[in-house]
Tab-separated table of C-alpha atoms and ligand atoms in Angstrom:
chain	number	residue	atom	x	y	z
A	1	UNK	CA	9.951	1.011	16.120
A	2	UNK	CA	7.219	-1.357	16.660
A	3	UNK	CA	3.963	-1.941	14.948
A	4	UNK	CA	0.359	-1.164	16.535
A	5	UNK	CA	-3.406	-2.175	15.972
A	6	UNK	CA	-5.886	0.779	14.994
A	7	UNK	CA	-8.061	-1.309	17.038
A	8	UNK	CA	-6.102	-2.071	20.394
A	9	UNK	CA	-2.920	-0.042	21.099
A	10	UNK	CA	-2.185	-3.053	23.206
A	11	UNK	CA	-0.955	-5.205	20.258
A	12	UNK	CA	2.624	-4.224	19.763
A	13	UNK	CA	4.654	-6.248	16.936
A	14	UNK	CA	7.964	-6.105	14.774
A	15	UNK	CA	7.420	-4.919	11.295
A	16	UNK	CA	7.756	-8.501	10.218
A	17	UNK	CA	5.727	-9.997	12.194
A	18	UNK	CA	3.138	-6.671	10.701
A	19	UNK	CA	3.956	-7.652	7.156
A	20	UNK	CA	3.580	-11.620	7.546
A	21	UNK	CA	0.472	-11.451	9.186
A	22	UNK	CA	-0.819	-8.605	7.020
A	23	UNK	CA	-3.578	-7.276	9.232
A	24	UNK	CA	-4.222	-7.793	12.944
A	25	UNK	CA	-6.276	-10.739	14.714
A	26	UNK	CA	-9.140	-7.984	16.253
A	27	UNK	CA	-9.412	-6.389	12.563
A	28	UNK	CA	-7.547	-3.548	12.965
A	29	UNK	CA	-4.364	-2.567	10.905
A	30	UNK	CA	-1.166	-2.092	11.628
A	31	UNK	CA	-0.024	1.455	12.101
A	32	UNK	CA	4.067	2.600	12.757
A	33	UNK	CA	4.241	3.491	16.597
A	34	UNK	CA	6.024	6.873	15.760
A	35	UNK	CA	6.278	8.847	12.378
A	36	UNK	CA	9.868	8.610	11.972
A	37	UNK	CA	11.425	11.983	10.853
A	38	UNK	CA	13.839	13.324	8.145
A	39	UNK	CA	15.834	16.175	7.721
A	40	UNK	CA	15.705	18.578	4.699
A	41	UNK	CA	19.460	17.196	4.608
A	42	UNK	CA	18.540	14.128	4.541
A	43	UNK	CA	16.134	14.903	1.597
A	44	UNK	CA	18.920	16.745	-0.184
A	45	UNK	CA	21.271	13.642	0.111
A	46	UNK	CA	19.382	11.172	-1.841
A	47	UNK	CA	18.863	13.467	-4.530
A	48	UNK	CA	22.206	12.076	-5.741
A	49	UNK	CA	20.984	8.686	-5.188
A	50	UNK	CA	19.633	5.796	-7.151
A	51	UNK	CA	15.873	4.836	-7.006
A	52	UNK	CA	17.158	1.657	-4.720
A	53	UNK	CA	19.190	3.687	-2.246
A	54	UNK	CA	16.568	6.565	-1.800
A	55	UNK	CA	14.380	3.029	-0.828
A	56	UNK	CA	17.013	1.801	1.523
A	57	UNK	CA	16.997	4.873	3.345
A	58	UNK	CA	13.280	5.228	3.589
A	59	UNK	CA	12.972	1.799	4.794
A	60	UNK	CA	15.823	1.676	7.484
A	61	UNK	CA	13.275	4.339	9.125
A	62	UNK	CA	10.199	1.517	9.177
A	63	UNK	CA	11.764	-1.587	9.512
A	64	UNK	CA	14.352	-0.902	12.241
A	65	UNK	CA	14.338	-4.962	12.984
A	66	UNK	CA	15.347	-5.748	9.381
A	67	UNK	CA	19.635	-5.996	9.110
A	68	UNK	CA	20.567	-3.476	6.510
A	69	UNK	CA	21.937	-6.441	4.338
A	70	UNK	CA	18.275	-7.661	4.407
A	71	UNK	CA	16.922	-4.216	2.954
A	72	UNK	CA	19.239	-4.305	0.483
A	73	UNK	CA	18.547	-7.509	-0.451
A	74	UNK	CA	14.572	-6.519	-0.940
A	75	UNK	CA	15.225	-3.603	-2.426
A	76	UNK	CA	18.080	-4.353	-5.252
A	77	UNK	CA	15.643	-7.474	-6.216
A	78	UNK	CA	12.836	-5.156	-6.695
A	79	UNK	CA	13.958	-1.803	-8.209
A	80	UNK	CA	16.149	-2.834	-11.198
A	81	UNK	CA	15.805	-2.309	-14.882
A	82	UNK	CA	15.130	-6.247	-15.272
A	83	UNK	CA	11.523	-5.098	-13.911
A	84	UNK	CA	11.332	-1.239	-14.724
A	85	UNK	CA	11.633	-0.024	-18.145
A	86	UNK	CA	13.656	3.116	-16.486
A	87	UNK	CA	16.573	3.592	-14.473
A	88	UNK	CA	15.019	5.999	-12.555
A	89	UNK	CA	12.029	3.207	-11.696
A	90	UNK	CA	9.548	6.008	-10.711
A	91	UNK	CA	9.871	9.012	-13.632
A	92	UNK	CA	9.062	12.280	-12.920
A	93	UNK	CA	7.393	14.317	-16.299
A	94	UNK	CA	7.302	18.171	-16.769
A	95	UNK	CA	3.925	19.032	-17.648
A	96	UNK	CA	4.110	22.648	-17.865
A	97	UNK	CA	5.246	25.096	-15.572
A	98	UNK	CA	4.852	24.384	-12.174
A	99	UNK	CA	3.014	20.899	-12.339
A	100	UNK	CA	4.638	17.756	-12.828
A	101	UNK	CA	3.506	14.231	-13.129
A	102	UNK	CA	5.113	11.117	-11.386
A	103	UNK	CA	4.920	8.018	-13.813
A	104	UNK	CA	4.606	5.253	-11.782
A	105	UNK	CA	3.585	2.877	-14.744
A	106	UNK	CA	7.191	1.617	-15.706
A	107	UNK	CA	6.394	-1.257	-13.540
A	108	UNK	CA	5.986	-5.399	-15.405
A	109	UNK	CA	1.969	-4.805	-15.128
A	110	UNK	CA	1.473	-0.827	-16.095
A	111	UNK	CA	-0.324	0.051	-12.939
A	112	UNK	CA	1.333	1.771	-9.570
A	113	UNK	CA	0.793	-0.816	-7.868
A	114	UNK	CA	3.932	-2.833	-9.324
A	115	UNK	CA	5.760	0.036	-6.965
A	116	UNK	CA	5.224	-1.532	-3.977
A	117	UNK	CA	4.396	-5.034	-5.100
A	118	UNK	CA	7.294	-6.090	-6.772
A	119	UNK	CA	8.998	-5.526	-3.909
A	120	UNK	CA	6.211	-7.306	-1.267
A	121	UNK	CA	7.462	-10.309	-1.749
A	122	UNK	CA	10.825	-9.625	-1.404
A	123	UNK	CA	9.543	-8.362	2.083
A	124	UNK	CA	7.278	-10.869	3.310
A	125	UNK	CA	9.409	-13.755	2.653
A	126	UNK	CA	12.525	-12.077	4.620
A	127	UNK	CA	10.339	-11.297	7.588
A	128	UNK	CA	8.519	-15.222	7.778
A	129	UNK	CA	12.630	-16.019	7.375
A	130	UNK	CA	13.237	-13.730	9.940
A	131	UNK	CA	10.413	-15.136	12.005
A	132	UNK	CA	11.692	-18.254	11.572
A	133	UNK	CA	8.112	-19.735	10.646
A	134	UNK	CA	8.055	-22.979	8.740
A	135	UNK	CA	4.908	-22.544	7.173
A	136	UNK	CA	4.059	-21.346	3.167
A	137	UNK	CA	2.403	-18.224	3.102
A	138	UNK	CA	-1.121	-17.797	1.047
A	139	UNK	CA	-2.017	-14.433	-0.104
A	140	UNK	CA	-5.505	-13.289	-0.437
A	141	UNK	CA	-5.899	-10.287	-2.412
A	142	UNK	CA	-9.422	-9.071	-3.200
A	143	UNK	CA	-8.858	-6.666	-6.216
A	144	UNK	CA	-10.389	-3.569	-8.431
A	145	UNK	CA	-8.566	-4.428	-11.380
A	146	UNK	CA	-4.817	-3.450	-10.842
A	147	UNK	CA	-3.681	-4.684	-7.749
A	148	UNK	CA	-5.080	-8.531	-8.467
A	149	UNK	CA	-2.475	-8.610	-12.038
A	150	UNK	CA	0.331	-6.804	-9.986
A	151	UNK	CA	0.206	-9.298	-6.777
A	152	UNK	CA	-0.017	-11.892	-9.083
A	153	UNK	CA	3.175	-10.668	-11.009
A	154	UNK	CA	4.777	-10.236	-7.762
A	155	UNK	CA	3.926	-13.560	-6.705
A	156	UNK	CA	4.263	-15.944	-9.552
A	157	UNK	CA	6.598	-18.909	-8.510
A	158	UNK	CA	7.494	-17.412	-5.587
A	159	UNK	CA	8.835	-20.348	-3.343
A	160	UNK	CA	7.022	-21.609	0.174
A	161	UNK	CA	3.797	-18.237	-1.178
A	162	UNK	CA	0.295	-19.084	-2.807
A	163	UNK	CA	-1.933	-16.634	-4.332
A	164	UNK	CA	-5.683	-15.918	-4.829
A	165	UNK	CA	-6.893	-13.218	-6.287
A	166	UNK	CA	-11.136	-12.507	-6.006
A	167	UNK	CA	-11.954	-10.000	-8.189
A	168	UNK	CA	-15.693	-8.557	-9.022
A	169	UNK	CA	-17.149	-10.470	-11.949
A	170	UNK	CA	-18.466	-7.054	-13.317
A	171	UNK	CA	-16.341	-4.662	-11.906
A	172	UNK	CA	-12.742	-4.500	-13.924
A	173	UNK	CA	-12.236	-3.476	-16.868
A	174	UNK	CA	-11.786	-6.566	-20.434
A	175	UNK	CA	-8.007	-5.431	-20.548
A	176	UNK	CA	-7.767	-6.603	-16.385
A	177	UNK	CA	-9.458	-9.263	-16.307
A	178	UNK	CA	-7.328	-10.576	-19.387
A	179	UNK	CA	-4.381	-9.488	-17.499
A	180	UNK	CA	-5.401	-11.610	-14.212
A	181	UNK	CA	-6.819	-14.726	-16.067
A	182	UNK	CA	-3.821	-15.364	-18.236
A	183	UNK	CA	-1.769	-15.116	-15.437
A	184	UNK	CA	0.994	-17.616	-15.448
A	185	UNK	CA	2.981	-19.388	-13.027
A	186	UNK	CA	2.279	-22.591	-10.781
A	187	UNK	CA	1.422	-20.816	-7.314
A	188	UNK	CA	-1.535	-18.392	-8.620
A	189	UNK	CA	-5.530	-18.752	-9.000
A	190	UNK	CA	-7.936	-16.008	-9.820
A	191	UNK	CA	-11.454	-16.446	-8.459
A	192	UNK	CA	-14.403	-13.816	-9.871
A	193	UNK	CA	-17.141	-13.275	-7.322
A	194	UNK	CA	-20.818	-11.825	-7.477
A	195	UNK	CA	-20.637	-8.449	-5.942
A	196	UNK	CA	-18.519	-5.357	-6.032
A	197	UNK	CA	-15.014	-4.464	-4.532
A	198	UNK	CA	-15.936	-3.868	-1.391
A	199	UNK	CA	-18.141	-7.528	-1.368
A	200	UNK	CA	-14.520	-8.654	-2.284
A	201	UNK	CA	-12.113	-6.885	0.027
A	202	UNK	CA	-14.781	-7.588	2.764
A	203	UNK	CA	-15.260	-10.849	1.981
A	204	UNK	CA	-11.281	-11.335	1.932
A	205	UNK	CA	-11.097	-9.373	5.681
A	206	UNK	CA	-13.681	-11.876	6.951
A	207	UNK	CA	-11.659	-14.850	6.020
A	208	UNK	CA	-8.298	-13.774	7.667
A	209	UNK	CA	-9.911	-12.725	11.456
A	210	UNK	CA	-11.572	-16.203	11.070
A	211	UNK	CA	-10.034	-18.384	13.711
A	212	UNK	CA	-11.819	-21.310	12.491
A	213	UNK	CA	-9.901	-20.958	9.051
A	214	UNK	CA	-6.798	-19.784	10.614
A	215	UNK	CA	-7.147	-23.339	12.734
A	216	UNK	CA	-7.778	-25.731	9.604
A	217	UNK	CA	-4.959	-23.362	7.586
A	218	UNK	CA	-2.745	-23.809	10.696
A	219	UNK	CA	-3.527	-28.008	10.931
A	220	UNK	CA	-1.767	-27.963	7.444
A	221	UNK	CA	1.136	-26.169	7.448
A	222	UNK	CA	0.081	-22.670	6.035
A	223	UNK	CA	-0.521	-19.119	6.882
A	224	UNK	CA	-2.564	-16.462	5.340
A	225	UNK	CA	-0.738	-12.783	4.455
A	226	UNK	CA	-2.418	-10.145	2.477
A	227	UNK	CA	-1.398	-8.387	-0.557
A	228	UNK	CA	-3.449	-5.505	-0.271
A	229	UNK	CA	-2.885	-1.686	0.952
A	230	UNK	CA	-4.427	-3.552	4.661
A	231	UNK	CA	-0.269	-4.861	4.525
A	232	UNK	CA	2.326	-2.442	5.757
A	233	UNK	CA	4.666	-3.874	3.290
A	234	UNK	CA	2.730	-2.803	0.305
A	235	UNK	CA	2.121	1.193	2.013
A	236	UNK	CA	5.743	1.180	3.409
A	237	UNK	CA	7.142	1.009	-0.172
A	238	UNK	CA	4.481	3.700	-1.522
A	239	UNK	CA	5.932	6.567	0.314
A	240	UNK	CA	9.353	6.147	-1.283
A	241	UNK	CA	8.042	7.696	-3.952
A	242	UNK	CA	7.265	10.846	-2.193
A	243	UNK	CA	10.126	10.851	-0.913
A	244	UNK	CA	11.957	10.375	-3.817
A	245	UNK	CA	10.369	12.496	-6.332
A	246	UNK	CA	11.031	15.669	-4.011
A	247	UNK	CA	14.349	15.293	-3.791
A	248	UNK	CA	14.317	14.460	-7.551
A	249	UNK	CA	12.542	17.848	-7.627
A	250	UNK	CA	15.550	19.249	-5.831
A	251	UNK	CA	18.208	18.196	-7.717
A	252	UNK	CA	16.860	19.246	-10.931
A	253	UNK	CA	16.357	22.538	-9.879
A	254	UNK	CA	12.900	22.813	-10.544
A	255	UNK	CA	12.282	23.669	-6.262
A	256	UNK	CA	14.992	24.839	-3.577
A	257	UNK	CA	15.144	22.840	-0.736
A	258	UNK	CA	12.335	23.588	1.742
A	259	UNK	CA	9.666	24.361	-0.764
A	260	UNK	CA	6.340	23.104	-0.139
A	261	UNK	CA	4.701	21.152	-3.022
A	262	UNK	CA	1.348	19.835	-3.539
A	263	UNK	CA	0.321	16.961	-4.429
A	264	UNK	CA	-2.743	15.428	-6.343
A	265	UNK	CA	-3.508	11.454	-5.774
A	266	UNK	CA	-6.118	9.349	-7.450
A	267	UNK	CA	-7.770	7.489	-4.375
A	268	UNK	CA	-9.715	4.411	-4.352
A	269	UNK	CA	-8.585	2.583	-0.964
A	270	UNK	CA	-6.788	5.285	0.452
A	271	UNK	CA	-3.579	3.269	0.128
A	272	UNK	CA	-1.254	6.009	-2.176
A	273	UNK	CA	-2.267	8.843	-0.281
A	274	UNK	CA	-1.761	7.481	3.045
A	275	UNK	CA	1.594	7.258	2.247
A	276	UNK	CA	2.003	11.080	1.139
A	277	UNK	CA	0.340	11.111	4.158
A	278	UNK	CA	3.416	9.747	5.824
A	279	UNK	CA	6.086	11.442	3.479
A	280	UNK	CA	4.351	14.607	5.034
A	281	UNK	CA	4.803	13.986	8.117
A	282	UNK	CA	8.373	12.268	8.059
A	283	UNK	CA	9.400	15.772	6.757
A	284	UNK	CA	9.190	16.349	3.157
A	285	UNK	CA	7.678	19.581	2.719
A	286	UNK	CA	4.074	19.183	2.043
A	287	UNK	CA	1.237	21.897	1.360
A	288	UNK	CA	-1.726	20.123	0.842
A	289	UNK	CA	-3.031	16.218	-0.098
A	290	UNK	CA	-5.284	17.074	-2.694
A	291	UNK	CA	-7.333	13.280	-2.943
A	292	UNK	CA	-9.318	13.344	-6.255
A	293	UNK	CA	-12.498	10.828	-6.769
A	294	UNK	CA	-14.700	9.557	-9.067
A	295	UNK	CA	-18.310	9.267	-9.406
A	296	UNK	CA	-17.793	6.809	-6.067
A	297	UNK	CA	-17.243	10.067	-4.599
A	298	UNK	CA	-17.296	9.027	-0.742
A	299	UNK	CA	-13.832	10.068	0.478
A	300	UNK	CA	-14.381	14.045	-1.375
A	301	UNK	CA	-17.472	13.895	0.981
A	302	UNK	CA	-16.519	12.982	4.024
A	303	UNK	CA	-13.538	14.933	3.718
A	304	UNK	CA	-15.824	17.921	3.258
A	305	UNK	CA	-18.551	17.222	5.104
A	306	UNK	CA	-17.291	14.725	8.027
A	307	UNK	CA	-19.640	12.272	7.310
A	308	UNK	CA	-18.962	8.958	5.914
A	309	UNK	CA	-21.604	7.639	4.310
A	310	UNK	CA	-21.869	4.294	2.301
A	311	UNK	CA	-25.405	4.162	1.848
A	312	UNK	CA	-25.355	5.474	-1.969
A	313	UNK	CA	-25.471	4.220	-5.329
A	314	UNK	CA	-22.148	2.222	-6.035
A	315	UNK	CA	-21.373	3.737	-9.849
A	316	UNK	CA	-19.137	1.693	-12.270
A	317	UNK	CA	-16.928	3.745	-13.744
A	318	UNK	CA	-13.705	3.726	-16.473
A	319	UNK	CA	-11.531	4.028	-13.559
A	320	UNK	CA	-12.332	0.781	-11.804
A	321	UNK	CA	-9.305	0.774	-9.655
A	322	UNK	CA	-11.433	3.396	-8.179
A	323	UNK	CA	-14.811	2.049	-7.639
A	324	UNK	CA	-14.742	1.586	-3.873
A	325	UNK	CA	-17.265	3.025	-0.954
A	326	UNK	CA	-15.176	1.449	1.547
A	327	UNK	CA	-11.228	2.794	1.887
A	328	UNK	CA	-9.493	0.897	4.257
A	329	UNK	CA	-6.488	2.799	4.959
A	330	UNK	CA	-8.779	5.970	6.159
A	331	UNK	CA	-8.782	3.910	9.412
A	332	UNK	CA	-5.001	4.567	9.531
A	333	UNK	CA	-5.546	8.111	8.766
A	334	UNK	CA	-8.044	8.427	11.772
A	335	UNK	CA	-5.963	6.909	14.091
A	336	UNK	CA	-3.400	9.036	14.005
A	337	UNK	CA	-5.840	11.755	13.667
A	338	UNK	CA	-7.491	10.686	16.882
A	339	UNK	CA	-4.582	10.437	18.802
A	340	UNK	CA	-4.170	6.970	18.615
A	341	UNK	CA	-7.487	6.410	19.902
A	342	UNK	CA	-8.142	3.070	19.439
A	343	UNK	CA	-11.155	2.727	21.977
A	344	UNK	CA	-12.873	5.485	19.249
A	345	UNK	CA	-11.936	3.437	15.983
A	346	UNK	CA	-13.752	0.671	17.527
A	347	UNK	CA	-16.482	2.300	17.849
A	348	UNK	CA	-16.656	4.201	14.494
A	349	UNK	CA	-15.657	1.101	12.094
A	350	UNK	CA	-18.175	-0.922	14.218
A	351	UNK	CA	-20.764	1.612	13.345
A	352	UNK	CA	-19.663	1.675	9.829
A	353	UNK	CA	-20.177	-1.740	9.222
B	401	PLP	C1	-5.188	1.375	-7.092
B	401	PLP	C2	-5.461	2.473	-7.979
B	401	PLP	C3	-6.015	3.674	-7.513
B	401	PLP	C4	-6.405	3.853	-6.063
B	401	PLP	O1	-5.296	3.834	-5.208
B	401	PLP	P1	-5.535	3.591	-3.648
B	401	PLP	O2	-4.172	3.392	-3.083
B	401	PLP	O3	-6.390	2.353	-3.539
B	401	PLP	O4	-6.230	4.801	-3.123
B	401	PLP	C5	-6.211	4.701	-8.398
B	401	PLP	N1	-5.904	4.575	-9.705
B	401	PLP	C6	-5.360	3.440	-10.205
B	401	PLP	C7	-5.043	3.383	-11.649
B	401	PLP	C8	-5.114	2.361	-9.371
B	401	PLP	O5	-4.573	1.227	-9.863
């Protein structure tokens, strides 16, 4: 398994070398060469399994140049009860009959985004070992409100990693923005910026496909990496949870094997449903992707309508997390929707912008 460019299918690279670098020199984001697949079988097996183990099996499917001692390694640090307030690390609730909800808030910072970022740097710092680079990694993470407190979590004191978070002044809500600037540890720094999100994550984009910063960076010893859903390593880790919870599902006898499910995703960046996305498509029985919005309603319309357009009022909401006009990860979704046709995401995220 190797690791391709939505923006030129000539760029081939090891997961590691996906997850250190976090997004590709020509702008484009790294996208698995193959959906890998699993058997119903499969699914039934790790319904036995521990939170950890479902994770090692998911993983050994994406990051095929990773030793399994490595995986284990990431994934035993991550999904314990020293940073989960569960055993079970991801919870599945019975709302009422027929609908369930997956808690994904047992996590050190209360948002789903701990799921796959307390294990990122578990990841990135195995592959630059694996790389055998020699230089300290700095994360930029441009943030909504959850992910900037969760990287930084993830982060904190974190040896040869820096972090900066950029977060909009006016966009997250007091409780975040606590969270972020009381952040401890001696490798972190929070920056707010004028603007929105999207002034953030593209700000943050046009900093790491700058070779003039990657140069000066470069001159003294250091490398940049992203934290955001743009990383493999933090979507890789989000579609263990699909994966989990249906064979959960499964073994509780709530489903029989084979029985398709739908599933509803709050959807700011694209990030969590991309990876149902992926769950899908690796095999777990899947009806639909239901993707819910806010007032910032541009993913619901383009779904519907095939348009994509940012030109509207950006509304800030109670659910900052998902105040964003601009979703990365649809890119992702296109590609593979395209046929891996990278000469026509060129053209259409060029037009975007
Ligand atoms: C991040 C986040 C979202 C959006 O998830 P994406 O992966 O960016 O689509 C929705 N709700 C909450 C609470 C979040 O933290």
């Amino acid at each position: 398994m190797f690791y391709k460019s939505t923006r030129n299918s000539e760029v081939k690279v090891s997961s590691a070398q996906a997850i250190a670098q976090g997004i590709s020199e020509d702008g484009g984001l790294f996208v698995p060469s193959e959906i890998p697949a699993i058997t119903l079988d499969d699914i039934k097996a790790l319904g036995e399994k521990s939170y950890a183990e479902r994770a090692l099996f998911v993983f050994s499917k994406y990051l095929t140049d990773f030793t399994e001692a490595e995986i284990r390694y990431c994934v035993e640090g991550a999904y314990n009860t020293k940073n989960f307030d569960t055993d079970n690390i991801a919870e599945l609730a019975h709302l009422f009959d027929g609908t369930y909800m997956l808690e994904l808030w047992h996590g050190p910072t209360c948002a789903f985004k701990d799921m796959a970022l307390q294990i990122l740097p578990y990841l990135l710092t195995t592959s630059i070992k694996k790389l055998g680079v020699d230089k300290k990694v700095v994360i930029l993470v441009a943030t909504s409100g959850d992910t900037g407190k969760a990287a930084l979590e993830g982060f904190k004191d974190v040896k040869g990693t820096e972090i900066l978070v950029f977060y909009p002044e006016d966009g997250v809500s007091a409780m975040q923005k606590k969270q972020m600037t009381t952040q401890e540890g001696g490798n972190v720094g929070v920056c707010a910026i004028k603007g929105n999100f999207d002034d953030a994550q593209t700000g943050v984009k046009t900093i790491f496909t700058s070779k003039e910063t990657a140069d000066k960076l470069a001159e003294n010893g250091m490398m940049f990496s992203s934290a955001n859903s743009i990383n493999w390593g933090r979507l890789a880790p989000q579609i263990i949870y699909y994966v989990s919870t249906y064979a959960q599902l499964v073994a509780d006898g709530e489903i029989e094997l084979g029985d398709k499910i739908n599933i509803v995703v709050p959807t700011g960046n694209f990030g969590n449903i991309l990876a149902g996305y992926y769950a899908k498509h690796m095999g777990v029985p899947v009806n639909k992707l239901i993707c819910a919005s806010n007032a910032n309603n541009v993913l619901t319309d383009f779904i519907k309508t095939g348009v994509y357009d940012r030109n509207r009022p950006f509304h800030t909401t109670i659910s900052p997390s998902m105040d964003i006009l601009i979703s990365s990860n649809l890119e992702r979704l296109l590609y593979h929707l395209s046929g891996s046709d990278d000469a026509q995401i060129r053209e259409w995220f060029g037009s975007l912008s």
